[in-house]
PDB file of C-alpha atoms in Angstrom:
ATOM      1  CA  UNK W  19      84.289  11.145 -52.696  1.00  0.00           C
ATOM      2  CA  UNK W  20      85.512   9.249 -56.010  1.00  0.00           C
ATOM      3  CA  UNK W  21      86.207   5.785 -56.125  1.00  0.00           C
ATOM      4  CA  UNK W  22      89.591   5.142 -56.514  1.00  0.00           C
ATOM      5  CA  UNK W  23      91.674   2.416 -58.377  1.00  0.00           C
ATOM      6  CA  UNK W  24      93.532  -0.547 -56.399  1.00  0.00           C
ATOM      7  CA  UNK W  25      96.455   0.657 -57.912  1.00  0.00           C
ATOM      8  CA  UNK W  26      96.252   3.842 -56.675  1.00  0.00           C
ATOM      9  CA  UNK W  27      95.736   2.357 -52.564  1.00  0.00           C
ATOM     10  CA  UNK W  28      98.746   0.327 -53.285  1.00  0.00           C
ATOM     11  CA  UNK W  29     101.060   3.402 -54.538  1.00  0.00           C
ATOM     12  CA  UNK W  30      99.597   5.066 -51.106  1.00  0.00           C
ATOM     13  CA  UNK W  31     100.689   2.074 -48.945  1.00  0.00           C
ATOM     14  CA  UNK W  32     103.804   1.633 -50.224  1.00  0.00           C
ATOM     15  CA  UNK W  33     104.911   5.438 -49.981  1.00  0.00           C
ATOM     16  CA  UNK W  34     103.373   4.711 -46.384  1.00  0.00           C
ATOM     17  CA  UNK W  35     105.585   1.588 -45.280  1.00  0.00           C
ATOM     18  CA  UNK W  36     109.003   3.257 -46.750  1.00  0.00           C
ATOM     19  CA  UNK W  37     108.350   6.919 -45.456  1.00  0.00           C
ATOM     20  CA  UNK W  38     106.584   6.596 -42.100  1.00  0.00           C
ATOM     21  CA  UNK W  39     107.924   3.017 -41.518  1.00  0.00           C
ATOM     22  CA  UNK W  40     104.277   1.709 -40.715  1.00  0.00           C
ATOM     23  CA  UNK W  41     103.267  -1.556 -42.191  1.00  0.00           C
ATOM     24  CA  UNK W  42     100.047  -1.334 -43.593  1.00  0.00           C
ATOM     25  CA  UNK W  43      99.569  -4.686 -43.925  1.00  0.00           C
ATOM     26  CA  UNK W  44      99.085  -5.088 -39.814  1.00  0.00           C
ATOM     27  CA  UNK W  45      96.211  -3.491 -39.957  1.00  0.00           C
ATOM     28  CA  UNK W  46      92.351  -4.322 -41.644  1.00  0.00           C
ATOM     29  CA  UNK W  47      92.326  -2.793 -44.985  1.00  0.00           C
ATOM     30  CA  UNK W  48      88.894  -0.842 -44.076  1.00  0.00           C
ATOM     31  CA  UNK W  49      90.963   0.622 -41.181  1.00  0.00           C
ATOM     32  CA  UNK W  50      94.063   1.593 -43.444  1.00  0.00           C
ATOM     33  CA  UNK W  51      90.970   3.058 -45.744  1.00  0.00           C
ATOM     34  CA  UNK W  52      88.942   5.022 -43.058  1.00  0.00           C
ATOM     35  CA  UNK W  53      92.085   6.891 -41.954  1.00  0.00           C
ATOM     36  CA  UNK W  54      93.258   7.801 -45.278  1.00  0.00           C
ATOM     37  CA  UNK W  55      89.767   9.235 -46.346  1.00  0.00           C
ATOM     38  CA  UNK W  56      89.769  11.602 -42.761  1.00  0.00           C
ATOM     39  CA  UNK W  57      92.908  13.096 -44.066  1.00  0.00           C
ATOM     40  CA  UNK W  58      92.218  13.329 -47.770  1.00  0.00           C
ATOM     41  CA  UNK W  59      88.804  14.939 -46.862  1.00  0.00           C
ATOM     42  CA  UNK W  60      90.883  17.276 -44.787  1.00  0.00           C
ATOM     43  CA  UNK W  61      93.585  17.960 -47.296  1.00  0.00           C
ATOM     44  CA  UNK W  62      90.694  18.274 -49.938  1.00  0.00           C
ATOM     45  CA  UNK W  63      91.867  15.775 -52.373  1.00  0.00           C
ATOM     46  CA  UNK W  64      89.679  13.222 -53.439  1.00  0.00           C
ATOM     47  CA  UNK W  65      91.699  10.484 -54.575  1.00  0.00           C
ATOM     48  CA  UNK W  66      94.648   8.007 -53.270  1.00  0.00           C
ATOM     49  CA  UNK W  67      96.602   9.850 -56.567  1.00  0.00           C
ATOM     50  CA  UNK W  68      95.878  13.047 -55.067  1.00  0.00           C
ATOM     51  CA  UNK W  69      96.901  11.885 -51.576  1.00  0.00           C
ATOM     52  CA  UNK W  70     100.540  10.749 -52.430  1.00  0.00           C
ATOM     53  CA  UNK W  71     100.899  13.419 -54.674  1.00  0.00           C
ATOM     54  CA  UNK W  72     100.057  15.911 -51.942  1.00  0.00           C
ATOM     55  CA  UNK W  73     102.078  14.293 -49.237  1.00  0.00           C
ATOM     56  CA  UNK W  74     105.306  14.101 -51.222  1.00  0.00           C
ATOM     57  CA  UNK W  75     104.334  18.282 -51.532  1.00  0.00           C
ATOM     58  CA  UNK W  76     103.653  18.875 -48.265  1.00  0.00           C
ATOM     59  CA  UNK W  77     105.872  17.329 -45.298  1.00  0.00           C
ATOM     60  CA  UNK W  78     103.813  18.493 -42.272  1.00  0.00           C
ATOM     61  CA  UNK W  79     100.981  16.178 -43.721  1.00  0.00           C
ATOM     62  CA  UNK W  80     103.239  13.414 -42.918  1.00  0.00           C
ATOM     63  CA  UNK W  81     102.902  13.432 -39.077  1.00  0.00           C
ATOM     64  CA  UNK W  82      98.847  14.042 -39.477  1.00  0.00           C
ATOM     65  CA  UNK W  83      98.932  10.522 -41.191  1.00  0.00           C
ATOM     66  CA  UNK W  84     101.042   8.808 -38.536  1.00  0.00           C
ATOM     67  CA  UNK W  85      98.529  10.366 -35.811  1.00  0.00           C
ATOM     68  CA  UNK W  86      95.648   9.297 -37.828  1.00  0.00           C
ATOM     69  CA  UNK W  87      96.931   6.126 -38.467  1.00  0.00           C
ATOM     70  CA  UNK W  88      98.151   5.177 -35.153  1.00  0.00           C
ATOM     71  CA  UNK W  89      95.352   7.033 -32.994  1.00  0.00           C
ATOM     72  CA  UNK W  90      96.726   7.512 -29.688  1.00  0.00           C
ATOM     73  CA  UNK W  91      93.769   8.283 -27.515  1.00  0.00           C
ATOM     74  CA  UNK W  92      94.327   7.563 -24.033  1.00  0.00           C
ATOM     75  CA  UNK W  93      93.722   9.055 -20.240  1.00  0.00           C
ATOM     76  CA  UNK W  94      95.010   8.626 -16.458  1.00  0.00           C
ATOM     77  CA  UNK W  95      93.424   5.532 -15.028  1.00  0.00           C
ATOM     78  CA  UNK W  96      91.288   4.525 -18.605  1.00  0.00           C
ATOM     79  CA  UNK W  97      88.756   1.762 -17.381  1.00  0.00           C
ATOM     80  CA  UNK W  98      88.879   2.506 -13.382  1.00  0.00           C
ATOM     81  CA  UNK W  99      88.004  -0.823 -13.086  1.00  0.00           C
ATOM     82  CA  UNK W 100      90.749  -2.829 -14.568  1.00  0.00           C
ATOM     83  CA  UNK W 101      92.722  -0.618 -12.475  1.00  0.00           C
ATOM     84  CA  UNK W 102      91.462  -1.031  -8.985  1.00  0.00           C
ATOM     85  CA  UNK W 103      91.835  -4.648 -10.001  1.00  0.00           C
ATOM     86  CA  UNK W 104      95.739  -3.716 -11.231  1.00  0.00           C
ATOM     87  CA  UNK W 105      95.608  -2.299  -7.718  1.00  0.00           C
ATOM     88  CA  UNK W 106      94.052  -4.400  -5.428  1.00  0.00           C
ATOM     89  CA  UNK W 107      94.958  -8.180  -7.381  1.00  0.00           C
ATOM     90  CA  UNK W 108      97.267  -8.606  -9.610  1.00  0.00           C
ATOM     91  CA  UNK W 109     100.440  -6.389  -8.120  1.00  0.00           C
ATOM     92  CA  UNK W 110      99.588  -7.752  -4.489  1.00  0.00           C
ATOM     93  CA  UNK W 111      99.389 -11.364  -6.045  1.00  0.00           C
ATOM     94  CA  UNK W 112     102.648 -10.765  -8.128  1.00  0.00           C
ATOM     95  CA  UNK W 113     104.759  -9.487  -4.591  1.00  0.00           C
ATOM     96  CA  UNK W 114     104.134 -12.685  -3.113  1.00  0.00           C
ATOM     97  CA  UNK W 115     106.425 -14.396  -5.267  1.00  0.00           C
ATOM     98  CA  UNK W 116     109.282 -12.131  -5.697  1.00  0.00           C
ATOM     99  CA  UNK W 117     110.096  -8.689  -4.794  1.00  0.00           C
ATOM    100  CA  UNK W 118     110.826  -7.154  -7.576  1.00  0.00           C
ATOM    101  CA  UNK W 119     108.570  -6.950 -10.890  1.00  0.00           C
ATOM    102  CA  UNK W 120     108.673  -5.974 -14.131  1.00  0.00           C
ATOM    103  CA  UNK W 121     105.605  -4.919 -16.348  1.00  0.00           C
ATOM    104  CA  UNK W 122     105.404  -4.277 -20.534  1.00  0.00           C
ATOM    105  CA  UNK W 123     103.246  -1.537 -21.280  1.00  0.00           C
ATOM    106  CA  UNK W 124     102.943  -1.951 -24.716  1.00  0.00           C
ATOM    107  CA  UNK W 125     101.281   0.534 -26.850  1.00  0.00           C
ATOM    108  CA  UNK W 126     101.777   2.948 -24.439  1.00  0.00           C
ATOM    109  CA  UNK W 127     100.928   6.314 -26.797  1.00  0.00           C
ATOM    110  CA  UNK W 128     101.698   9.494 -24.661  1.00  0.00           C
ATOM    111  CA  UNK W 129     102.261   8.162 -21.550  1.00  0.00           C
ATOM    112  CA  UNK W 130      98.943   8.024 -19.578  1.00  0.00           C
ATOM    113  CA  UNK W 131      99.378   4.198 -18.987  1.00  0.00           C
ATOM    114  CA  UNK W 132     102.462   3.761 -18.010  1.00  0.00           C
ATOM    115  CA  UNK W 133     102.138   6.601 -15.535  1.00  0.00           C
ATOM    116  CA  UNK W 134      98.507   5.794 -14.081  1.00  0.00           C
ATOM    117  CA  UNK W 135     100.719   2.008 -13.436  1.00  0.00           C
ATOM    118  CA  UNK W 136     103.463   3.889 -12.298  1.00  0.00           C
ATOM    119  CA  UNK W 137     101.466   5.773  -9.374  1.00  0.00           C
ATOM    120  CA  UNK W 138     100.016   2.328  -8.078  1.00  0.00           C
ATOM    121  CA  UNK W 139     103.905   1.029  -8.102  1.00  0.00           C
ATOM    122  CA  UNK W 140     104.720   3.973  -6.334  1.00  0.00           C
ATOM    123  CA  UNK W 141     102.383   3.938  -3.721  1.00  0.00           C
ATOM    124  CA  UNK W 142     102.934   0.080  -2.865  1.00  0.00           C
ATOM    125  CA  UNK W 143     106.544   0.380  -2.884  1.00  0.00           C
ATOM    126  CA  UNK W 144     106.122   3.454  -0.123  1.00  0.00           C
ATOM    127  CA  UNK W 145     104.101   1.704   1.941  1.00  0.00           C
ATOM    128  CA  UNK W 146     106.355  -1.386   1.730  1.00  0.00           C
ATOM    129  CA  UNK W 147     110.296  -0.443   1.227  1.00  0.00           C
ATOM    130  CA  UNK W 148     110.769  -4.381   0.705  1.00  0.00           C
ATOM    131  CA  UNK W 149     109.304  -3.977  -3.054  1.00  0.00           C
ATOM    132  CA  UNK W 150     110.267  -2.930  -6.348  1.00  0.00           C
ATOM    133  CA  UNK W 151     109.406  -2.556 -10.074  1.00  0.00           C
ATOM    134  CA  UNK W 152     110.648  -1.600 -13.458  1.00  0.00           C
ATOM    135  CA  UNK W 153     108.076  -0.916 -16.166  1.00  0.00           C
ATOM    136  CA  UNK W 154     108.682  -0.586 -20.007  1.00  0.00           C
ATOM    137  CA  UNK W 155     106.467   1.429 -22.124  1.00  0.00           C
ATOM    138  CA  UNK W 156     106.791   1.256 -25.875  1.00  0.00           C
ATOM    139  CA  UNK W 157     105.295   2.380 -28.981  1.00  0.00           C
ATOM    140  CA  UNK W 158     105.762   2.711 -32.881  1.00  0.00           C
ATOM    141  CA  UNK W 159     105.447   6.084 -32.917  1.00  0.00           C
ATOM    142  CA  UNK W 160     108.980   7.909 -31.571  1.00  0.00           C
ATOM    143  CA  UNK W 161     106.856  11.513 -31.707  1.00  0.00           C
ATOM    144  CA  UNK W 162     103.999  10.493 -28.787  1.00  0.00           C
ATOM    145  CA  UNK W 163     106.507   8.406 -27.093  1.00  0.00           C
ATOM    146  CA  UNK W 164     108.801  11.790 -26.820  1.00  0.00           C
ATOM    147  CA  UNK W 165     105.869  13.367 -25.031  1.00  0.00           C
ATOM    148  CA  UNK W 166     105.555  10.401 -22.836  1.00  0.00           C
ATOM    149  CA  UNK W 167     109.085  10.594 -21.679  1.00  0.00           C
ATOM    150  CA  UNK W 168     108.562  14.246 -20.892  1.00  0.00           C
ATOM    151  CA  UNK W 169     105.674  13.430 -18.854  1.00  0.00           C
ATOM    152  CA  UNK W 170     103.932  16.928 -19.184  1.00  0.00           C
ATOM    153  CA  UNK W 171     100.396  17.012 -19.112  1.00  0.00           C
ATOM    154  CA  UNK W 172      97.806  19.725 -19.440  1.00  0.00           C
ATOM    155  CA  UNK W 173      95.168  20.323 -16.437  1.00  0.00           C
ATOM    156  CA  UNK W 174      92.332  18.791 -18.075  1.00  0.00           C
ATOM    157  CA  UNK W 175      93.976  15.689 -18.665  1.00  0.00           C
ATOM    158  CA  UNK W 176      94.589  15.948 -15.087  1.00  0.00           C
ATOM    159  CA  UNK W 177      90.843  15.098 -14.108  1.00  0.00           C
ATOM    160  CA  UNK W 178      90.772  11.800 -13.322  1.00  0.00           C
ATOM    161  CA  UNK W 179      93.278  12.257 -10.744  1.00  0.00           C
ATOM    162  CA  UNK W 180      92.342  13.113  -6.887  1.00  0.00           C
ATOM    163  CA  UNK W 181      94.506  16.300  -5.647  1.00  0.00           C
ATOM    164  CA  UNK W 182      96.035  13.930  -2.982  1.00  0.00           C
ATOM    165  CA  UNK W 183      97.478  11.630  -6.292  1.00  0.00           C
ATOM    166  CA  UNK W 184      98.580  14.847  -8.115  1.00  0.00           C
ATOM    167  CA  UNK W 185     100.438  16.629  -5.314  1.00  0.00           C
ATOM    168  CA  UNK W 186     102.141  12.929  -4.673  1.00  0.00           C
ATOM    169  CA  UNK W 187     103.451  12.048  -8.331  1.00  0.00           C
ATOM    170  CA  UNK W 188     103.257  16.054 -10.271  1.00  0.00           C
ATOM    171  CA  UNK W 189     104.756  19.117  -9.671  1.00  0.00           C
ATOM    172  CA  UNK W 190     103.151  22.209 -11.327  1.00  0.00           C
ATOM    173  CA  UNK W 191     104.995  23.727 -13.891  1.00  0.00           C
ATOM    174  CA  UNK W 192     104.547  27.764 -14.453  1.00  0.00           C
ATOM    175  CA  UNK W 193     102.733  27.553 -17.252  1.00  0.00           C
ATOM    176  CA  UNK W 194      99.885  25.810 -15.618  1.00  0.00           C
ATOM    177  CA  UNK W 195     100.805  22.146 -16.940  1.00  0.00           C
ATOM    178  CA  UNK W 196     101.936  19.354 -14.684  1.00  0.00           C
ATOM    179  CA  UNK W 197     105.199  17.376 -14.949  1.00  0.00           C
ATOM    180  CA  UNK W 198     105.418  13.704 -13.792  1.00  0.00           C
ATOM    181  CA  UNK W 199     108.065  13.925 -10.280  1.00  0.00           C
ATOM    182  CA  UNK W 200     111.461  12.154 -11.002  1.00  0.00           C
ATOM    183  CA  UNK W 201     110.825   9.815  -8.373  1.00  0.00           C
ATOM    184  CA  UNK W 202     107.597   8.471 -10.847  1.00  0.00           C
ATOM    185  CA  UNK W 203     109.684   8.736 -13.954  1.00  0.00           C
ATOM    186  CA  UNK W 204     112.108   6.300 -12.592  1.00  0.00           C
ATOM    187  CA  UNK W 205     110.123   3.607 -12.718  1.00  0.00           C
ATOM    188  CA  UNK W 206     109.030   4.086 -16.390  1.00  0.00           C
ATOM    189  CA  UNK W 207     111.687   2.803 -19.406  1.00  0.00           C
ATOM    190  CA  UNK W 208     110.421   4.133 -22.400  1.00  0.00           C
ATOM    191  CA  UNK W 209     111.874   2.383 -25.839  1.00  0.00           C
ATOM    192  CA  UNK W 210     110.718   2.764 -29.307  1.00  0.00           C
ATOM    193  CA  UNK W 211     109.303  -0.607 -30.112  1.00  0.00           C
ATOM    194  CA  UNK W 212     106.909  -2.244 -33.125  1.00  0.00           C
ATOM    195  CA  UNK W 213     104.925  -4.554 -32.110  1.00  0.00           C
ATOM    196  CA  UNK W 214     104.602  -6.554 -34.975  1.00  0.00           C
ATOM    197  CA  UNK W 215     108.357  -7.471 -35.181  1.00  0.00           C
ATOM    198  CA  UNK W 216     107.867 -10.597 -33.189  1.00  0.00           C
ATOM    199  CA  UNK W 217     110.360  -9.863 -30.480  1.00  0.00           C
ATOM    200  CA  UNK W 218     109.388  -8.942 -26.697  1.00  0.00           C
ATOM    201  CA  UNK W 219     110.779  -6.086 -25.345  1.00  0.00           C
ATOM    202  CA  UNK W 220     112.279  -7.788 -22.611  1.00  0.00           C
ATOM    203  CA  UNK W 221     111.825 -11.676 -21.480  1.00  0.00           C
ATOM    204  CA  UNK W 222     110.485 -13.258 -18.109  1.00  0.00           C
ATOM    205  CA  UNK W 223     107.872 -10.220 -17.263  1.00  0.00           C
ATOM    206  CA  UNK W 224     105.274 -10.265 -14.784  1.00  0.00           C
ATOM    207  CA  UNK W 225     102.487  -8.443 -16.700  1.00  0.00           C
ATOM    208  CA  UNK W 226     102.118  -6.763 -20.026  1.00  0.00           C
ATOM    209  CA  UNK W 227      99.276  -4.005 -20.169  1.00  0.00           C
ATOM    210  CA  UNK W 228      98.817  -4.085 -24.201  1.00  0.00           C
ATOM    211  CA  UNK W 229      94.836  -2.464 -24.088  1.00  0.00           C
ATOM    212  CA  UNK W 230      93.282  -0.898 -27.066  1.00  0.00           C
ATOM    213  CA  UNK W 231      95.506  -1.554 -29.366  1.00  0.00           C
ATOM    214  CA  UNK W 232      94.569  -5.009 -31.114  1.00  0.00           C
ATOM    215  CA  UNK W 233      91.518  -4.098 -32.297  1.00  0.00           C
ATOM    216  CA  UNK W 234      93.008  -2.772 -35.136  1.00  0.00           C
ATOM    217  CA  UNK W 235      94.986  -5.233 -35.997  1.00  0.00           C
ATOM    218  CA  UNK W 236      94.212  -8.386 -38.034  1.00  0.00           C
ATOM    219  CA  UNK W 237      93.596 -11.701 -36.992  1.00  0.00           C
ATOM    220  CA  UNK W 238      96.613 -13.043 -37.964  1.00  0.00           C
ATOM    221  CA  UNK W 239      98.782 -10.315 -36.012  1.00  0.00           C
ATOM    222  CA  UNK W 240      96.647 -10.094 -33.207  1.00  0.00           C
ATOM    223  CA  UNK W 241      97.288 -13.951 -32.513  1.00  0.00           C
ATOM    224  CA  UNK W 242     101.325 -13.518 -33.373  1.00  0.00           C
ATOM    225  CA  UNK W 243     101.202 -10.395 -30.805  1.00  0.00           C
ATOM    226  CA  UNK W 244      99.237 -13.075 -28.454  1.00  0.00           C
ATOM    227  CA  UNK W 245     102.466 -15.857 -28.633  1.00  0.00           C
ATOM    228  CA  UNK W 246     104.794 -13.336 -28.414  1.00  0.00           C
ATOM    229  CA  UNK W 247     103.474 -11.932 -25.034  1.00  0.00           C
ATOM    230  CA  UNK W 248     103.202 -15.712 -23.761  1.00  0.00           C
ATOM    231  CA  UNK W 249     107.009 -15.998 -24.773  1.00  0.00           C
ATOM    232  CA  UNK W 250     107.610 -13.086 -22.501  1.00  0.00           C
ATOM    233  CA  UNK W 251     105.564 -13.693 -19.859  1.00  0.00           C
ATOM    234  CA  UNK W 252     106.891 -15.592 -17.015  1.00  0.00           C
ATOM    235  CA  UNK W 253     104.654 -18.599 -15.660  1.00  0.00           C
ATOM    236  CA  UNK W 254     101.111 -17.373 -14.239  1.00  0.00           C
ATOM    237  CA  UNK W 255     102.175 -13.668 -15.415  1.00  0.00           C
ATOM    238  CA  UNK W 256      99.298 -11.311 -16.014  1.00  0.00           C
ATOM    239  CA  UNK W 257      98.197 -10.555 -20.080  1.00  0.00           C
ATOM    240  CA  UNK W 258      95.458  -7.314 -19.324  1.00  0.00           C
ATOM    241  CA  UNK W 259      93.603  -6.715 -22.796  1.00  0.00           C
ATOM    242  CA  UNK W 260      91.589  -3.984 -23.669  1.00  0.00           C
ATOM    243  CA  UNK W 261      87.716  -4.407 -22.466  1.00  0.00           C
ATOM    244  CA  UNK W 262      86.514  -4.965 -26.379  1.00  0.00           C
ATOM    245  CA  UNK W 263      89.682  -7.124 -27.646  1.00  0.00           C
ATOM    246  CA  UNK W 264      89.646 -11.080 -27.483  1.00  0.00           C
ATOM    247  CA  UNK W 265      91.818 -14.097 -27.507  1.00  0.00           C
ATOM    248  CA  UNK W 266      91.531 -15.886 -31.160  1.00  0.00           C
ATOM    249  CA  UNK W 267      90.479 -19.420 -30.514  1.00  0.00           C
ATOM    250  CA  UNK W 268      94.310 -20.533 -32.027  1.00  0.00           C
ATOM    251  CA  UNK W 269      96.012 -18.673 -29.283  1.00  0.00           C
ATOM    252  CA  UNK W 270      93.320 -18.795 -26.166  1.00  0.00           C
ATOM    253  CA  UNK W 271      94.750 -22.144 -24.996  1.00  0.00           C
ATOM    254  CA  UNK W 272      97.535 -20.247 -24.293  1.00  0.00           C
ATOM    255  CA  UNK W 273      96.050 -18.505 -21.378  1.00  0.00           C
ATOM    256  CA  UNK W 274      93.779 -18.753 -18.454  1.00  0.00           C
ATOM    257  CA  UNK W 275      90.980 -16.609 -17.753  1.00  0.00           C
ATOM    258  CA  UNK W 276      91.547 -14.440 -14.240  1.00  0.00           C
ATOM    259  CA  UNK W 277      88.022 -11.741 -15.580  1.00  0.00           C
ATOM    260  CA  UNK W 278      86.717 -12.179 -18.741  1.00  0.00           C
ATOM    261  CA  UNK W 279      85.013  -9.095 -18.287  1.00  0.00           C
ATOM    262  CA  UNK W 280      87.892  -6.563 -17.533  1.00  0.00           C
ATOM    263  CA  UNK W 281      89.932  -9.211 -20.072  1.00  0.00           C
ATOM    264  CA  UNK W 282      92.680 -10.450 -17.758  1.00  0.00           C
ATOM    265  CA  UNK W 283      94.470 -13.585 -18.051  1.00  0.00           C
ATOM    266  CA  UNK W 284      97.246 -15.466 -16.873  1.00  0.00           C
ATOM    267  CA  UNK W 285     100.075 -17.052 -18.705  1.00  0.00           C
ATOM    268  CA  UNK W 286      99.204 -21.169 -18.511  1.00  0.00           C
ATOM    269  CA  UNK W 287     102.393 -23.175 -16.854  1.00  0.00           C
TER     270      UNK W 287
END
């Protein structure tokens, strides 16, 4: 593929941050780079000129860069581990202080995270009436977080779940697709949100779930993201990271290692 001018990126990034409302500049350059060359080699243009040029021409190109550039890959119950921990730890730990929580799911893409949280809520709260919770799930992107609010999901991406979790929290739809129960959707807030504006969603949470979505993010933002979530946290609330993310060494003072290996800490007092 040619090698392009800087001058030509910087058009791209520009046209980027005004139309699609995405700042570029949260993100590693090489990222920024290696999603822009998937899409040119798909639109069969070979320079950042060509790009722009073919983007202002054709509009349905636009929401192919904001998937490529924001990547929402995600599943029921990613990392069983952290989970069971979710599970069997932190929630149990969290109702023995208060009654009623309230957990961030930030970066929450289609809806797989907040939900897979959503069904371990659920379940506590039935077998203890005593208990409640509130979870807000957020992302940048208003077009995955519409299909997370409609909570439809195909079979396949049903196959992490046992049939007695299914029949619990889904109801089959006609068409062969499974809808999230009202009951489950209650506990889920979802708000458009950008991360990188500084400001929590909400104050005084109990746990934010922000996993696999630092790692593209620079060093810089990942450590503002990392104050910000203190800020919001209440004291000893849980911060779960993706397995391959890290605390930088400016902001890891901030927190107290509960598993470095699953990447769950607690907000220090």
């Amino acid at each position: 593929m040619t090698i392009t001018k800087d001058d030509g990126f910087l058009a791209l990034k520009r046209f980027i941050e005004q139309t699609l409302k995405i700042q570029c500049s949260n993100y590693k350059e090489d990222y920024i780079k290696r999603r822009l060359l998937s899409r040119m080699r798909s639109t069969g243009t070979t320079t950042y000129e060509e790009y722009l040029k073919y983007l202002r021409e054709h509009t349905p190109e636009l929401e192919n860069l904001r998937n490529a550039l924001t990547i929402n890959v995600t599943e029921f119950f990613r990392d069983a581990d952290v989970y069971d921990m979710v599970r069997k730890e932190i929630l149990p730990a969290l109702f023995k202080g208060r009654k009623t929580i309230r957990i961030w799911c930030a970066g929450c893409s289609t809806g797989e995270e907040p939900y897979s949280l959503a069904m371990i809520l659920s379940d506590i709260m039935a077998a203890d009436k005593t208990v409640s919770g509130q979870i807000f799930a957020t992302d940048i992107d208003e077009v995955v977080l519409k299909k997370a609010k409609e909570g439809i999901y195909s079979e396949k991406s049903m196959g992490k779940l046992a049939e007695s979790q299914i029949h619990r929290h889904f109801t089959k739809l006609p068409d062969g697709t499974f809808q999230a129960k009202p009951q489950l959707q209650a506990l889920i807030r979802f708000r458009p949100h950008d991360l990188m504006s500084g400001q929590p969603i909400s104050r005084f949470l109990d746990m934010i779930s922000c996993r696999n979505v630092t790692i593209y993010f620079t060093e810089k933002q990942k450590d503002e993201l990392a104050r910000t979530f203190h800020n919001a946290l209440v004291p000893g609330g849980y911060y779960v990271m993706g397995k391959t993310e890290y605390l930088g060494r400016e902001v890891e003072g901030l927190y107290t290692p509960v598993n470095s290996i699953l990447k769950v800490y607690k907000r220090k007092e």
